[in-house]
Amino acid sequence: MDGVPEPHTGWTFLTNHARVLAAIADNRSARIRDIAAHCRLTERAVQKIIADLEQDGYLSHTREGRSNTYRIDPGKVLRHPAEAGLTVASLMSLLVKDEADRATNSTSRVRPHATT
């Protein structure tokens, strides 16, 4: 997967489950190795997260030769009561960019100046 971010320390806004789901939404046939590298997780952690997501019906896969193709259930409602009624599709629309947007944003990234 292209555009692997630099390592980050400290707290973040997203859970590892959300990161893995977004990585799969970006590439439905991504290998666990690639998802792990993109999310800065171990392959074993990604396997566990995928198993969690499949067990609760957020994700399924079909075997195609030696690889998997994943399917996300976009209508599945998020688990936490604070997000009651929000679907996986709404979360993914915030996290996943198509390649055209990704290329445009990476070449024209401008940082706003802070004002006091």
Short mmCIF file of C-alpha atoms in Angstrom, two decimals:
data_model
loop_
_atom_site.label_atom_id
_atom_site.label_comp_id
_atom_site.label_asym_id
_atom_site.label_seq_id
_atom_site.Cartn_x
_atom_site.Cartn_y
_atom_site.Cartn_z
CA MET A 1 0.00 0.00 0.00
CA ASP A 2 1.42 3.37 -0.96
CA GLY A 3 1.63 6.39 1.30
CA VAL A 4 2.57 4.58 4.50
CA PRO A 5 2.67 7.23 7.25
CA GLU A 6 5.64 7.80 9.50
CA PRO A 7 5.53 6.22 12.99
CA HIS A 8 3.56 8.15 15.56
CA THR A 9 3.81 8.24 19.33
CA GLY A 10 1.17 9.40 21.76
CA TRP A 11 -2.59 9.15 21.58
CA THR A 12 -4.65 9.16 18.40
CA PHE A 13 -8.31 9.67 17.50
CA LEU A 14 -8.91 6.31 15.83
CA THR A 15 -8.84 2.77 17.11
CA ASN A 16 -6.80 0.08 15.43
CA HIS A 17 -10.07 -1.56 14.37
CA ALA A 18 -11.07 1.61 12.49
CA ARG A 19 -7.62 1.84 10.88
CA VAL A 20 -7.73 -1.77 9.68
CA LEU A 21 -11.26 -1.35 8.34
CA ALA A 22 -10.23 1.82 6.48
CA ALA A 23 -7.16 0.07 5.02
CA ILE A 24 -9.39 -2.74 3.77
CA ALA A 25 -11.85 -0.23 2.34
CA ASP A 26 -8.93 1.33 0.43
CA ASN A 27 -7.89 -2.07 -0.97
CA ARG A 28 -10.30 -4.98 -0.56
CA SER A 29 -7.68 -7.51 -1.61
CA ALA A 30 -4.87 -6.17 0.57
CA ARG A 31 -2.63 -8.72 2.21
CA ILE A 32 -2.46 -8.83 6.00
CA ARG A 33 1.23 -7.95 5.71
CA ASP A 34 0.35 -4.76 3.80
CA ILE A 35 -2.45 -3.80 6.20
CA ALA A 36 -0.11 -4.32 9.16
CA ALA A 37 2.59 -2.13 7.60
CA HIS A 38 0.09 0.60 6.72
CA CYS A 39 -1.50 0.61 10.19
CA ARG A 40 1.82 0.17 12.02
CA LEU A 41 0.61 -3.05 13.65
CA THR A 42 1.88 -6.60 13.79
CA GLU A 43 0.44 -9.13 11.38
CA ARG A 44 -0.92 -11.07 14.35
CA ALA A 45 -2.74 -7.96 15.65
CA VAL A 46 -4.29 -7.42 12.21
CA GLN A 47 -5.40 -11.07 12.07
CA LYS A 48 -7.09 -10.66 15.47
CA ILE A 49 -8.80 -7.41 14.43
CA ILE A 50 -10.05 -8.98 11.20
CA ALA A 51 -11.39 -11.94 13.22
CA ASP A 52 -13.17 -9.50 15.58
CA LEU A 53 -14.71 -7.59 12.66
CA GLU A 54 -15.81 -10.82 10.95
CA GLN A 55 -17.26 -12.28 14.15
CA ASP A 56 -19.48 -9.22 14.64
CA GLY A 57 -20.53 -9.05 10.98
CA TYR A 58 -18.70 -5.88 9.94
CA LEU A 59 -16.45 -7.75 7.53
CA SER A 60 -16.43 -11.00 5.56
CA HIS A 61 -13.98 -12.51 3.12
CA THR A 62 -13.86 -14.89 0.21
CA ARG A 63 -10.82 -16.92 -0.65
CA GLU A 64 -9.50 -16.39 -4.17
CA GLY A 65 -6.53 -18.64 -4.79
CA ARG A 66 -3.95 -17.80 -2.16
CA SER A 67 -5.45 -14.42 -1.26
CA ASN A 68 -8.58 -13.02 0.35
CA THR A 69 -11.02 -10.47 -0.95
CA TYR A 70 -12.82 -8.63 1.84
CA ARG A 71 -16.35 -7.28 1.89
CA ILE A 72 -17.40 -4.61 4.36
CA ASP A 73 -21.05 -4.39 5.42
CA PRO A 74 -21.67 -0.66 4.90
CA GLY A 75 -25.07 -0.71 6.63
CA LYS A 76 -23.79 -2.18 9.88
CA VAL A 77 -24.29 0.25 12.79
CA LEU A 78 -21.29 1.28 14.90
CA ARG A 79 -21.03 -0.38 18.30
CA HIS A 80 -20.60 2.45 20.79
CA PRO A 81 -23.79 4.09 22.15
CA ALA A 82 -22.35 7.55 21.43
CA GLU A 83 -22.41 6.68 17.71
CA ALA A 84 -25.92 5.20 17.82
CA GLY A 85 -27.38 5.16 14.34
CA LEU A 86 -24.11 5.87 12.51
CA THR A 87 -23.14 3.24 9.97
CA VAL A 88 -19.84 1.84 8.82
CA ALA A 89 -20.46 3.63 5.51
CA SER A 90 -20.60 7.00 7.27
CA LEU A 91 -17.34 6.28 9.10
CA MET A 92 -15.61 5.06 5.95
CA SER A 93 -16.72 8.14 4.02
CA LEU A 94 -14.66 10.19 6.47
CA LEU A 95 -11.62 7.92 6.45
CA VAL A 96 -11.25 6.58 2.93
CA LYS A 97 -10.18 8.68 -0.02
CA ASP A 98 -10.09 7.53 -3.60
CA GLU A 99 -6.73 7.59 -5.32
CA ALA A 100 -7.47 10.82 -7.23
CA ASP A 101 -8.17 12.70 -3.99
CA ARG A 102 -5.11 11.16 -2.34
CA ALA A 103 -2.81 12.23 -5.20
CA THR A 104 -4.28 15.74 -5.35
CA ASN A 105 -4.02 16.28 -1.59
CA SER A 106 -0.45 14.99 -1.35
CA THR A 107 0.82 17.32 -4.09
CA SER A 108 -1.06 20.43 -3.01
CA ARG A 109 -0.96 20.11 0.75
CA VAL A 110 -0.93 23.57 2.32
CA ARG A 111 -0.77 24.17 6.04
CA PRO A 112 -2.93 26.96 7.39
CA HIS A 113 -1.19 29.58 9.46
CA ALA A 114 -2.16 29.78 13.10
CA THR A 115 -3.63 33.07 14.25
CA THR A 116 -3.63 34.44 17.73
#
